[in-house]
Amino acid sequence: MYKYDPIDQQIVNERVAQYRDQTRRYLAGELTDEEYRPLRLQNGLYIQRHAPMLRIAVPYGLISSKQLRKLGDIAKKYDRGYGHFSTRQNLQLNWPKLEDTPEILAELATVEMHAIQTSGNCIRNITTDQFAGIAPDEIIDPRAIAEIMRQWSTFHPEFALLPRKFKIAVSGTEKDRAIVQAHDIGLEFYKDVQGQMAIKVWVGGGLGRTPILGTVIREHLEWQHVLSYCEAVIRVYNIHGRRDNAYKARIKILVKALGIEEFKRQVEEEWAHLKDGPLTITQNELDRVAKYFEPMPYKTLPAHDAAFDAAVASNPAFAAWVKRCVQPHRVPGYRAVTLSLKPHGKAPGDITSEQMHVVADLADAYSFGELRSSHEQNLILADVQVSDLFAVWEKAREAGLATPNIGLLTDIICCPGGDFCSLANAKSIPIAEAIQMQFDNLDYLYEIGDLELNISGCMNACGHHHVGHIGILGVDKDGSEWYQVTVGGKQGNDASIGAVIGPSFSAEEMPGVVQRLIEVYVRERQDDERFIDTVRRLGVAPFKAHVYAEKETA
Amino acid sequence: MSQLIQLAADGQASIVADTWTRIVPPAAGEESVRKQAGKVVLFKLTGEQTYTAEQIANTEIPATGKILVPLTIWQARKAELQSRLAAGELGIILATNETAEALQAEFTDLNTLPLIAVFVERFADGRIFTLGNWLRTRFGFKNELRAIGDVLRDQLFFHKRAGFNSFLIRADRSAEDALASLNDFSQPYQGGVADVPVWRRVNRA
C-alpha cells in the first residue's frame, strides 16, 4: 500500500497544527459556530446528538495492521472502545470530545492517517472495490490513480468550498463493486483497443434526497488526463451548481437541469483549456505511485489443498463460512476472506478495540499485514493462503468475526441512524438488529440466498437504501419514527433505484414486513432466481399486495 | 490599523494602507431578504442580478481619488467613469455571482485595470476561487487581484493559491493574526495558479 514520503508526512503534520489552532480559536470564542463548521467538517468532525463524531479517512479502503491497532488504541483512549466502519470505507468514532480531536489527529498522523475531507462541501474520500488488485475479474488496478487523485484533491485550492459534497469512486473490474453510477463522478477503468489504460467517466449520480444514477459523459478518457478532466467537471459545477438550496446543490441536479449534452459541452470547453497542461499525469508519477501497489510476494502454490478440502467436507460450520466469507483470488492457492462485522443483533459495521487488535494480528500472520474495508461495512483479509483458512476461521470465530452471512439478508448495510446522528429522522441500528434476530437461522438465510438489505435513517442515504434489493428509509411523520420500504434497487453494472411499495411502517412492524417480502419471493421464485431477479421479473405489485394484505387482516 | 494584506512580487506578505475607496450602492428596499420555501436564501446564483437599477442610479461616486466600483455600476455609468479609467483611478469589483466573461466584455485588455476585486458575500462561497483562477490563467490579468467581503484567515491559503495577491480581512478580525494562515502548508500536493503539481515541482522518487 502507499507509504508516505516526507512531503506527505509534512502535509498531515501541518494539517494537525492548522486544525489545532482553529479549534483553539473556536474554543476561545474567536471563531463563530458558522465559521468553525466547515473547518471542523473538513477534518471529519460532526457535532452529533450525544457527542461529536469523528470520521477518519481510510483512503480507498486500504489500511495496514499498524494503522488498525492505532485506531483500536485511539478508540479505547478517547472513545468507548469501539469504532464504526461507514459505507464510504471510513472509520467513525461516536464519542470523542471536541477538545481531544486535535490530539487524536496528531496520533493518527504518526501512522500516516488523517481525517482530511471526510466531510464538508469538498471532494471526499475516493472509494473503490475492496478486492482491488486481487479480484479475478479485475482489468485494471485503479488504486495508483486513486492515490494520485487523493493527493490532487487534498486541500485543492479551487474546490475547498463547493456547493455541496463531492464523491468520486473508481473501479477497474468487469463486475462493478464500487457503485460508480451512484457517485458525483464515477471512473470505470478498462483497456482500450490499443491495450492502453482508459477510463469511462460517469457523472451526476448520487443517492440522497433525489436518487439518480449517473450518465456517461465520456466513453474514452486516456488516464493521463483524468485530473484535468475531473478539474473541468468540478469547475463547471463550482460556478453553476446551486448554492441557494442545499437539497438541490449536488452536481446531479445541475446535470439534470442543463441536460447531459449541454453539461458535457461546457465541460469540454473548459477541458480544452486544461488538457495537456501541468495536470497531465506523467508516466514517472504513475510509476512512482504504482510501485506501492505491486502484487504481494506470493508463493507458488497448488490450486487445491487436501487438508482444506477435508475440513470443508467434514465441518459444516467451516464449510458454511467458506461458502459465504471466502472470495476468489487471482493467484492460485490464495483467497480473500471477509470478516463479518454483522453478527446478528449487533450494530452493523461496529468493531471493538479488542477486535481491531485481533484483526491486525490476523493480517500480520496471514495476509501481508494489510486489510481492506468495504462499503458493505466489513473487513477483508485480501491475501490468505488456502491452507491457512481453517486457522483464520478459528481465530475469527473466537473474536465474533466469522458470522457466515456475507451477501445474505443479515449482512445489512446500515448508517448510524438516530441513535447517534443528528441528521437522522429515525433510528436504523435497532431495525437492523431486529431484522437480524428475525432471520437468526442460517439454514433459512441460505435458502433465501443472495440478498442486499440497506437501511438509512434519513434521506441523506448514508445506508444507500436506494440500491438495496430491499431498502429501508427512516422518515419522520409528525415527530414519530416511520419506515418506508423499497424493493428492486441494485448496485453494480446494472444498477437500479428501488421502488417504494407503499405507506410506511412502524419500527415494530419492520421485521414482519421483511418476512412477508421474503415469503413472496420464496413462493414466486423460479429455478435459482435471486430475490432481485424475482422483483425485476414480477414488479412491485405482488410484494405490495402480500405485505399490505397481511397488514389489513392483522 | 489597516485590514489589507498584500503580497509583494517575491510572495512576502505585509499589511499596507488601503489607497482605494470602495463604492457601495445604497441598500435595496424590502427585496433584500430573499426567501425560498420559507428559508432565507444566502447565495445569489451565477448570472443573478447584483444591484437594481435604482441602487445603481443612487450610488454616490466621489469626484477624486482611486475608486473601486462594482461591475454593474461601471456597466450602467461608464461614460462618467471613463476619465477615471484613463487616469488609472478605476478598479472593478466582480461579485461571485457575476462572470469573468462579463468583465472581459467590458475591458478587452483587463490589464488596463490596476485592480480587480472579487467580492465574496459569504466566506463559504467557493466560486471566488474559480474566478480568481480564471482571471489569472484564462484572461491573463497581471495586476492586483484582491479578495474582499467575508474574507477570513482560514480561507487565505486557498485565496492565495487561486491567484489573489491582496486580501481585505473582514473588519472585525485581525489582519495581523491572519498573516500566519498564508503559510499553513509549505509543499501543497496539487498545482495552483502560480505553481505546478508537486510531482513536477520536486523529485519524489
Short mmCIF file of C-alpha atoms in Angstrom, two decimals, chain B residues 35-177:
data_model
loop_
_atom_site.label_atom_id
_atom_site.label_comp_id
_atom_site.label_asym_id
_atom_site.label_seq_id
_atom_site.Cartn_x
_atom_site.Cartn_y
_atom_site.Cartn_z
CA LYS B 35 -36.70 33.56 0.70
CA GLN B 36 -37.39 30.19 -0.81
CA ALA B 37 -39.76 27.66 0.77
CA GLY B 38 -39.60 29.62 4.00
CA LYS B 39 -35.82 29.64 4.14
CA VAL B 40 -33.64 32.68 3.72
CA VAL B 41 -31.54 32.31 0.60
CA LEU B 42 -27.91 33.04 1.36
CA PHE B 43 -26.25 32.86 -2.03
CA LYS B 44 -27.03 34.53 -5.33
CA LEU B 45 -26.90 32.15 -8.27
CA THR B 46 -24.38 32.71 -11.03
CA GLY B 47 -25.95 35.12 -13.50
CA GLU B 48 -28.35 36.61 -10.97
CA GLN B 49 -28.66 40.39 -10.84
CA THR B 50 -26.35 42.06 -8.30
CA TYR B 51 -27.90 45.52 -7.94
CA THR B 52 -31.20 47.04 -9.05
CA ALA B 53 -31.33 49.95 -11.49
CA GLU B 54 -32.45 52.16 -8.64
CA GLN B 55 -29.48 51.18 -6.47
CA ILE B 56 -27.11 51.81 -9.35
CA ALA B 57 -28.59 55.23 -10.10
CA ASN B 58 -28.46 56.29 -6.46
CA THR B 59 -24.87 55.30 -5.86
CA GLU B 60 -22.66 58.21 -4.99
CA ILE B 61 -19.24 58.27 -6.58
CA PRO B 62 -16.57 60.65 -5.21
CA ALA B 63 -15.11 63.01 -7.78
CA THR B 64 -11.46 62.38 -6.97
CA GLY B 65 -9.18 59.58 -5.80
CA LYS B 66 -8.89 55.89 -6.63
CA ILE B 67 -12.26 54.20 -6.70
CA LEU B 68 -13.22 50.54 -6.64
CA VAL B 69 -16.52 50.21 -8.48
CA PRO B 70 -18.93 47.25 -8.82
CA LEU B 71 -19.09 45.88 -12.36
CA THR B 72 -22.81 46.66 -12.69
CA ILE B 73 -22.19 50.31 -11.84
CA TRP B 74 -19.44 50.53 -14.43
CA GLN B 75 -21.75 48.94 -17.00
CA ALA B 76 -24.50 51.47 -16.35
CA ARG B 77 -22.39 54.57 -15.81
CA LYS B 78 -19.22 54.05 -17.81
CA ALA B 79 -19.50 57.40 -19.60
CA GLU B 80 -18.89 59.33 -16.40
CA LEU B 81 -16.18 56.87 -15.25
CA GLN B 82 -14.16 56.75 -18.47
CA SER B 83 -11.77 59.51 -17.43
CA ARG B 84 -11.08 57.77 -14.12
CA LEU B 85 -10.13 54.63 -16.00
CA ALA B 86 -7.79 56.63 -18.21
CA ALA B 87 -6.21 58.16 -15.09
CA GLY B 88 -5.58 54.74 -13.57
CA GLU B 89 -8.02 55.53 -10.77
CA LEU B 90 -10.57 52.84 -11.51
CA GLY B 91 -10.72 49.32 -10.13
CA ILE B 92 -13.63 46.91 -10.68
CA ILE B 93 -15.43 44.69 -8.20
CA LEU B 94 -16.73 41.41 -9.51
CA ALA B 95 -19.30 39.65 -7.33
CA THR B 96 -19.13 35.84 -7.11
CA ASN B 97 -22.46 35.58 -8.93
CA GLU B 98 -21.03 37.53 -11.86
CA THR B 99 -18.89 36.03 -14.59
CA ALA B 100 -15.37 36.72 -15.73
CA GLU B 101 -16.75 36.82 -19.28
CA ALA B 102 -18.95 39.80 -18.38
CA LEU B 103 -15.89 41.63 -17.13
CA GLN B 104 -13.94 40.69 -20.24
CA ALA B 105 -16.77 42.05 -22.39
CA GLU B 106 -16.21 45.48 -20.82
CA PHE B 107 -12.42 45.62 -20.95
CA THR B 108 -10.77 43.94 -23.90
CA ASP B 109 -7.48 44.23 -22.06
CA LEU B 110 -8.12 43.58 -18.39
CA ASN B 111 -4.66 44.92 -17.64
CA THR B 112 -5.90 48.46 -18.19
CA LEU B 113 -7.34 47.93 -14.71
CA PRO B 114 -4.79 48.36 -11.92
CA LEU B 115 -7.06 46.42 -9.55
CA ILE B 116 -9.78 43.81 -9.76
CA ALA B 117 -11.52 42.79 -6.54
CA VAL B 118 -13.76 39.75 -6.16
CA PHE B 119 -16.44 40.30 -3.56
CA VAL B 120 -17.49 37.25 -1.56
CA GLU B 121 -20.63 37.87 0.43
CA ARG B 122 -20.23 34.69 2.47
CA PHE B 123 -16.91 33.02 3.05
CA ALA B 124 -18.36 29.59 2.19
CA ASP B 125 -18.93 30.67 -1.42
CA GLY B 126 -16.11 28.87 -3.22
CA ARG B 127 -16.84 30.47 -6.60
CA ILE B 128 -14.30 33.13 -5.65
CA PHE B 129 -11.54 30.57 -6.13
CA THR B 130 -12.55 29.64 -9.67
CA LEU B 131 -13.00 33.33 -10.57
CA GLY B 132 -9.51 34.12 -9.28
CA ASN B 133 -8.06 31.20 -11.20
CA TRP B 134 -9.83 32.18 -14.41
CA LEU B 135 -8.79 35.83 -14.21
CA ARG B 136 -5.15 34.84 -13.86
CA THR B 137 -4.89 31.86 -16.18
CA ARG B 138 -7.62 32.38 -18.77
CA PHE B 139 -7.85 36.17 -19.00
CA GLY B 140 -4.21 36.94 -18.30
CA PHE B 141 -4.80 39.50 -15.58
CA LYS B 142 -1.44 40.56 -14.11
CA ASN B 143 -2.22 43.44 -11.76
CA GLU B 144 -3.56 43.41 -8.22
CA LEU B 145 -6.28 40.82 -7.58
CA ARG B 146 -7.98 41.39 -4.26
CA ALA B 147 -10.39 39.29 -2.20
CA ILE B 148 -12.93 41.49 -0.40
CA GLY B 149 -16.05 40.89 1.66
CA ASP B 150 -16.33 37.96 4.08
CA VAL B 151 -12.59 37.31 3.88
CA LEU B 152 -11.28 35.28 6.81
CA ARG B 153 -7.87 33.87 7.63
CA ASP B 154 -8.87 30.22 7.30
CA GLN B 155 -9.53 30.62 3.59
CA LEU B 156 -6.47 32.76 2.82
CA PHE B 157 -4.23 29.91 1.80
CA PHE B 158 -6.79 28.93 -0.85
CA HIS B 159 -7.27 32.53 -1.99
CA LYS B 160 -3.54 32.89 -2.42
CA ARG B 161 -3.22 29.71 -4.46
CA ALA B 162 -6.22 30.75 -6.58
CA GLY B 163 -4.30 33.81 -7.74
CA PHE B 164 -5.19 36.55 -5.26
CA ASN B 165 -2.37 38.78 -4.13
CA SER B 166 -4.22 41.05 -1.74
CA PHE B 167 -6.80 40.32 0.90
CA LEU B 168 -9.02 42.74 2.73
CA ILE B 169 -9.69 40.96 6.01
CA ARG B 170 -13.20 41.39 7.43
CA ALA B 171 -13.31 44.49 9.62
CA ASP B 172 -13.92 42.66 12.93
CA ARG B 173 -10.88 40.36 12.55
CA SER B 174 -7.19 40.97 12.94
CA ALA B 175 -5.22 41.19 9.70
CA GLU B 176 -2.06 40.78 11.79
CA ASP B 177 -3.23 37.35 13.05
#
